[in-house]
XYZ file of N, CA and C in Angstrom:
393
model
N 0.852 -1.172 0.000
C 0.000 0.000 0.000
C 0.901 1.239 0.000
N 0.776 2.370 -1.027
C 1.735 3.414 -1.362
C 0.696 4.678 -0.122
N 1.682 5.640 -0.106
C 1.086 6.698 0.752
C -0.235 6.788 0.235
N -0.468 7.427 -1.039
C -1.391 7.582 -1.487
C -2.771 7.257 -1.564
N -2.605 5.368 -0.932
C -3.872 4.560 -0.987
C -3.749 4.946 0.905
N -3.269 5.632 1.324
C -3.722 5.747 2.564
C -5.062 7.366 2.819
N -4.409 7.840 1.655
C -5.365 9.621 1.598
C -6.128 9.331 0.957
N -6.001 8.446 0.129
C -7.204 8.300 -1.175
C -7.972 6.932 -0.358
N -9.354 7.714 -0.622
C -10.349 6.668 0.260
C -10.593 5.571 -1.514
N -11.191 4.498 -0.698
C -11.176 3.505 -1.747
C -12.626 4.140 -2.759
N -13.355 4.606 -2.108
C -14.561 5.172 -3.339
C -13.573 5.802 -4.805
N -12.905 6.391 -4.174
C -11.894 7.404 -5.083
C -11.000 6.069 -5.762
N -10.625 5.698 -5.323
C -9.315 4.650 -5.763
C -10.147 3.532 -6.777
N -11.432 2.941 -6.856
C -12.022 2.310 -7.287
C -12.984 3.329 -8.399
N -12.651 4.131 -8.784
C -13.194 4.987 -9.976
C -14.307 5.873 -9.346
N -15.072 5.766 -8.203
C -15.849 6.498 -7.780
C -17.455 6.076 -7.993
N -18.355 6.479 -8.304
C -19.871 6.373 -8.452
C -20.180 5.668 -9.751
N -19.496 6.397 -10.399
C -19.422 4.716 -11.909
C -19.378 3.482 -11.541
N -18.020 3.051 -11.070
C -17.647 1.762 -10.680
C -18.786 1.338 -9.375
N -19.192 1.671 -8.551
C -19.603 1.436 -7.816
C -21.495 0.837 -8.491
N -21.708 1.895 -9.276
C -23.077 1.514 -9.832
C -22.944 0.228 -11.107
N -21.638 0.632 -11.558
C -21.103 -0.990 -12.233
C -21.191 -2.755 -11.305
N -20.464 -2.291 -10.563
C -19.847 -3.049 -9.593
C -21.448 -3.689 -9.096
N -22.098 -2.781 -8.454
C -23.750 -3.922 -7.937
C -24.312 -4.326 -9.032
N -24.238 -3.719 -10.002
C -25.549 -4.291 -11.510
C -25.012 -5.263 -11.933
N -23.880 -5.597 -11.817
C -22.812 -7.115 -12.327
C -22.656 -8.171 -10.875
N -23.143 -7.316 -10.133
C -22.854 -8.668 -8.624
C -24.284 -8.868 -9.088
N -25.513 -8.343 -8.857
C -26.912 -9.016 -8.775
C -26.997 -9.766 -10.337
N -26.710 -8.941 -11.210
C -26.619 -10.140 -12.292
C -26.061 -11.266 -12.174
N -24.695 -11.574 -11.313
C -24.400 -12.833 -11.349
C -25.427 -13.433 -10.748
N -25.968 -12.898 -9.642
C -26.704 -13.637 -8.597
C -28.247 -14.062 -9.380
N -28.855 -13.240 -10.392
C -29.612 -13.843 -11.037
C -29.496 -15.141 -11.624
N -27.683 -15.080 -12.174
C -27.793 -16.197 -13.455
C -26.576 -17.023 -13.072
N -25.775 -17.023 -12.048
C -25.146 -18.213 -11.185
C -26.167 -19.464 -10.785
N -26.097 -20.593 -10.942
C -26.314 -21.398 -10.220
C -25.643 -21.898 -8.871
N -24.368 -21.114 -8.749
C -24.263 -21.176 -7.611
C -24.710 -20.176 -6.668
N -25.515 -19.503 -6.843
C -25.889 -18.168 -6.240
C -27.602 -18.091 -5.629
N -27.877 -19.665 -6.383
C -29.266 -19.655 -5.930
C -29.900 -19.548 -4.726
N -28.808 -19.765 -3.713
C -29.033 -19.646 -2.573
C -29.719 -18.720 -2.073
N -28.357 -17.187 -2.208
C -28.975 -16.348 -1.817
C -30.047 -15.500 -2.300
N -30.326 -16.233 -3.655
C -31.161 -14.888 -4.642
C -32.277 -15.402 -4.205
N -32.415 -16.107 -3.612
C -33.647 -16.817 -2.710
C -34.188 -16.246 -1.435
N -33.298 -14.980 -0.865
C -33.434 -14.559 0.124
C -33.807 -12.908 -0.934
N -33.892 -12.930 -1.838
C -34.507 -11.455 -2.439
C -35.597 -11.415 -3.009
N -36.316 -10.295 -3.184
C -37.806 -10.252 -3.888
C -37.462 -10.648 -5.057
N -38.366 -10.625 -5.840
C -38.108 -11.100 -7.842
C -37.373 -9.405 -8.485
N -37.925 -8.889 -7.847
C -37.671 -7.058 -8.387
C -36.400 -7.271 -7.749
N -35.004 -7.224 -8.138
C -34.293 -6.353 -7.405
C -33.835 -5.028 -7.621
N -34.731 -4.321 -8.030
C -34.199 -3.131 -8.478
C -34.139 -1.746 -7.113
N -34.997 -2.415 -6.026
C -34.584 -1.736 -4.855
C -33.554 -1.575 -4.497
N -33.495 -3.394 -3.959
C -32.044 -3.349 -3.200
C -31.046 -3.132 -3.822
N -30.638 -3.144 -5.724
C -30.009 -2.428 -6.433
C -29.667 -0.928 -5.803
N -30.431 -0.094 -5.835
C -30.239 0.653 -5.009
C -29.418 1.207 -3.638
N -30.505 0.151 -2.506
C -29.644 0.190 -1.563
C -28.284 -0.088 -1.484
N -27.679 -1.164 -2.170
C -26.463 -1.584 -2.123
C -25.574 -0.688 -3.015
N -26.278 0.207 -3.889
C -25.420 1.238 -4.672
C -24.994 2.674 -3.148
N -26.572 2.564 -2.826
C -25.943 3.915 -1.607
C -24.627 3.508 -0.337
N -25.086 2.359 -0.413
C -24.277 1.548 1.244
C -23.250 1.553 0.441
N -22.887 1.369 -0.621
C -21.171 0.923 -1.070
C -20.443 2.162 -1.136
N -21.424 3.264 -1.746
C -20.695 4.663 -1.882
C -19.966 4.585 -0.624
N -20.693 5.120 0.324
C -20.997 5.496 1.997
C -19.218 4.646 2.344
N -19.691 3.221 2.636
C -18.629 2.175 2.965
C -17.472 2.418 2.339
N -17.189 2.893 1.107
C -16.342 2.678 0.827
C -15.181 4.751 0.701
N -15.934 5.352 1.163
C -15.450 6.534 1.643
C -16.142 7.760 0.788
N -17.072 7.458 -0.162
C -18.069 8.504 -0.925
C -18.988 9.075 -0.063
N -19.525 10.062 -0.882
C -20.915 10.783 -0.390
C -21.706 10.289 0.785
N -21.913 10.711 1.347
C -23.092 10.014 2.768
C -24.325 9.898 2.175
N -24.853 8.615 1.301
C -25.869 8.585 0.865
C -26.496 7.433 1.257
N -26.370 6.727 2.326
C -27.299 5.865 2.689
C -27.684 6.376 4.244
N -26.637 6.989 5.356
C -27.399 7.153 6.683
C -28.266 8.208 7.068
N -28.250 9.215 6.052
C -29.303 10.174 6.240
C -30.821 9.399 5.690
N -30.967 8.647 4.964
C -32.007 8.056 4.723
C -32.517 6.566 5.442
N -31.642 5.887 5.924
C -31.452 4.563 6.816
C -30.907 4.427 7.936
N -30.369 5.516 8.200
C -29.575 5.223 9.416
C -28.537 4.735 9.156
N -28.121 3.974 10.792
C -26.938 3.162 11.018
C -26.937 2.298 10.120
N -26.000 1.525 9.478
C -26.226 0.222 8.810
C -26.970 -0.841 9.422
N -26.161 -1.516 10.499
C -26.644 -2.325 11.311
C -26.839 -3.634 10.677
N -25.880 -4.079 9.836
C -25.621 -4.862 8.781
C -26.365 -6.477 9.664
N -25.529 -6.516 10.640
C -25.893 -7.524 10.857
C -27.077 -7.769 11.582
N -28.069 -6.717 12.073
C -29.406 -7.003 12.495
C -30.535 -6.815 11.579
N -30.345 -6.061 10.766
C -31.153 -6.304 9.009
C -30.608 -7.517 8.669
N -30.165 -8.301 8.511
C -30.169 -9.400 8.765
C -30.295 -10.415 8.811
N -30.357 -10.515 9.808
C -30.852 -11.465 11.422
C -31.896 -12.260 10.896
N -33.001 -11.653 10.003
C -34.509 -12.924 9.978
C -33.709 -14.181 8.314
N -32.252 -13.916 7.979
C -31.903 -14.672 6.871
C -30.678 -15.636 7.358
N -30.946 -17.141 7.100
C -29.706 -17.583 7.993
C -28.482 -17.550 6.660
N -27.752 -17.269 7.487
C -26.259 -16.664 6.312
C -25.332 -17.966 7.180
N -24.795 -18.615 6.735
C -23.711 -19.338 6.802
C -22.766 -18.768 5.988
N -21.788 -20.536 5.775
C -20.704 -20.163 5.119
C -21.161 -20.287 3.704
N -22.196 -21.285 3.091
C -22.331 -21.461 2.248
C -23.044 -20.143 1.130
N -23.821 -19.526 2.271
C -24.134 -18.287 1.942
C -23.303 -17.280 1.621
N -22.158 -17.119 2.798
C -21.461 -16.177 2.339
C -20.779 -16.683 1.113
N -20.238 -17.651 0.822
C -19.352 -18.049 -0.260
C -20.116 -17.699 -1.627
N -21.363 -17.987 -1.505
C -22.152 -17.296 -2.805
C -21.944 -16.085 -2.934
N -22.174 -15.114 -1.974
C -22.150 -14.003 -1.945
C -21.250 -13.391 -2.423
N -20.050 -14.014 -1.950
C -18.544 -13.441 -2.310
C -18.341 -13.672 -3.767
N -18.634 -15.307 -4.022
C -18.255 -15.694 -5.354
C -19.330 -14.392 -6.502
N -20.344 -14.233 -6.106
C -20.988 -12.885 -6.994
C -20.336 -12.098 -6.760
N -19.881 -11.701 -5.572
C -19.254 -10.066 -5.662
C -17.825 -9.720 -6.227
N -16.785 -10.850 -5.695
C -15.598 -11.143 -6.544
C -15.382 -10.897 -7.897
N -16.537 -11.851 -8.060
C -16.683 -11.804 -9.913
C -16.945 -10.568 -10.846
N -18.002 -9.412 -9.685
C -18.253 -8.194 -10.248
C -17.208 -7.270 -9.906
N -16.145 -7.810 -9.290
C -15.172 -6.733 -9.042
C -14.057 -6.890 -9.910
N -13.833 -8.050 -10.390
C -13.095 -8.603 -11.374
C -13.350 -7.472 -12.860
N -14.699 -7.685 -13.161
C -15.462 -7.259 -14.013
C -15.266 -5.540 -14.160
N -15.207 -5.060 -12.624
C -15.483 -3.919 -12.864
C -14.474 -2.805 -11.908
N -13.557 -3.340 -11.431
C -12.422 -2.358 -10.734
C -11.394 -2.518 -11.618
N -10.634 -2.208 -12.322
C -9.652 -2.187 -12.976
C -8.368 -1.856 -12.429
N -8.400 -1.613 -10.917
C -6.793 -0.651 -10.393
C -6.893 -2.488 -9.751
N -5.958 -3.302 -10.041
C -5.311 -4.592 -9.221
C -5.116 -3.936 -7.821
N -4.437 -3.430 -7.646
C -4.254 -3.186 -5.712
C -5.298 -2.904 -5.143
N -5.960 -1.679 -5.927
C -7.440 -1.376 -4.995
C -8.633 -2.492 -5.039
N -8.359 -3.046 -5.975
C -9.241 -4.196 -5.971
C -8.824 -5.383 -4.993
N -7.773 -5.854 -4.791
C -7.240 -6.559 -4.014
C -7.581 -6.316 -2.364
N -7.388 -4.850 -2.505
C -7.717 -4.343 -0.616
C -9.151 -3.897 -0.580
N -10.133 -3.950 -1.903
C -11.547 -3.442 -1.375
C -11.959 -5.220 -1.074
N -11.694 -6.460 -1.748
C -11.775 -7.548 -1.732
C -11.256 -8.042 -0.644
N -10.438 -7.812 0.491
C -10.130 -8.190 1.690
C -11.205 -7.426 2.772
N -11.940 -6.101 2.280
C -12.385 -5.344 3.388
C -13.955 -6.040 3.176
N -14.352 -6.593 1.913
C -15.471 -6.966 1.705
C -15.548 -8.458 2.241
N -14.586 -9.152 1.998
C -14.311 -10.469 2.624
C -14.601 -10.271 4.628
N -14.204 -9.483 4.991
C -13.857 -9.153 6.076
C -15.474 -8.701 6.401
N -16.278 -8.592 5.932
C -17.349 -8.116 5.857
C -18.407 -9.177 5.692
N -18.402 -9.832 4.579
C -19.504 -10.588 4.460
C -19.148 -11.876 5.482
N -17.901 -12.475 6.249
C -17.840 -13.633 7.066
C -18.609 -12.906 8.109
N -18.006 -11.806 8.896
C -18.737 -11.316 10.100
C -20.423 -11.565 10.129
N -20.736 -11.434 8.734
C -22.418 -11.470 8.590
C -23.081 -12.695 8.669
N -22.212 -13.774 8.750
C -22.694 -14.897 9.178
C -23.547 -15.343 10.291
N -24.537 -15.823 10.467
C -25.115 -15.552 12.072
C -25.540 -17.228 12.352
N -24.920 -18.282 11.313
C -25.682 -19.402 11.730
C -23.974 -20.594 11.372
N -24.154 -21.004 12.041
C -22.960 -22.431 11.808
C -23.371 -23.325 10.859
């Protein structure tokens, strides 16, 4: 990690609001058309064009952009929104394997992709709530 990726928040380092609105429309697409993903797309309405959304504001936010999800939602509270979906490992591994794949797809800087992919990893295990 160079000085630079220490001032430069990863929203910035990952192209900004482009990449980011790239980045969810290629994770839920996988999750439509993975078969390994059936899992979790099982835990979403048929529309996802909400939580499209939500996950476009929460990533800005998370990842050091605009404050566009807690003035409208609050705290995250990732893991008690939640709470009524049992997330294992098998879950998370879907999850990841969609999101990986859209980051592949759609971050182009290798390092920043490498360290937004450890902070997201670091993220979706914690969300686990079932053995």
């Amino acid at each position: 990690m160079t000085d630079s990726d220490v001032t430069t928040s990863m929203f910035e380092r990952i192209g900004g609001s482009a990449t980011i609105d790239r980045l969810v429309d290629r994770f839920y697409d996988r999750m439509d058309t993975l078969p390994e993903a059936t899992i979790i797309r099982a835990m979403h309405a048929d529309d996802l064009g909400l939580i499209r959304d939500v996950l476009k504001r929460y990533l800005t936010e998370w990842t050091g952009g605009p404050k566009l999800y807690t003035p409208e939602k609050g705290h995250p509270r990732l893991r008690q929104r939640h709470i009524g979906f049992a997330i294992g490992d098998a879950e998370r591994d879907a999850w990841l394997l969609c999101m990986r794949g859209a980051m592949e797809e759609t971050v182009t800087d290798a390092a920043a992709r490498q360290d937004l992919d450890r902070a997201i990893s670091g993220l979706a295990d914690w969300m686990r709530n079932r053995t």
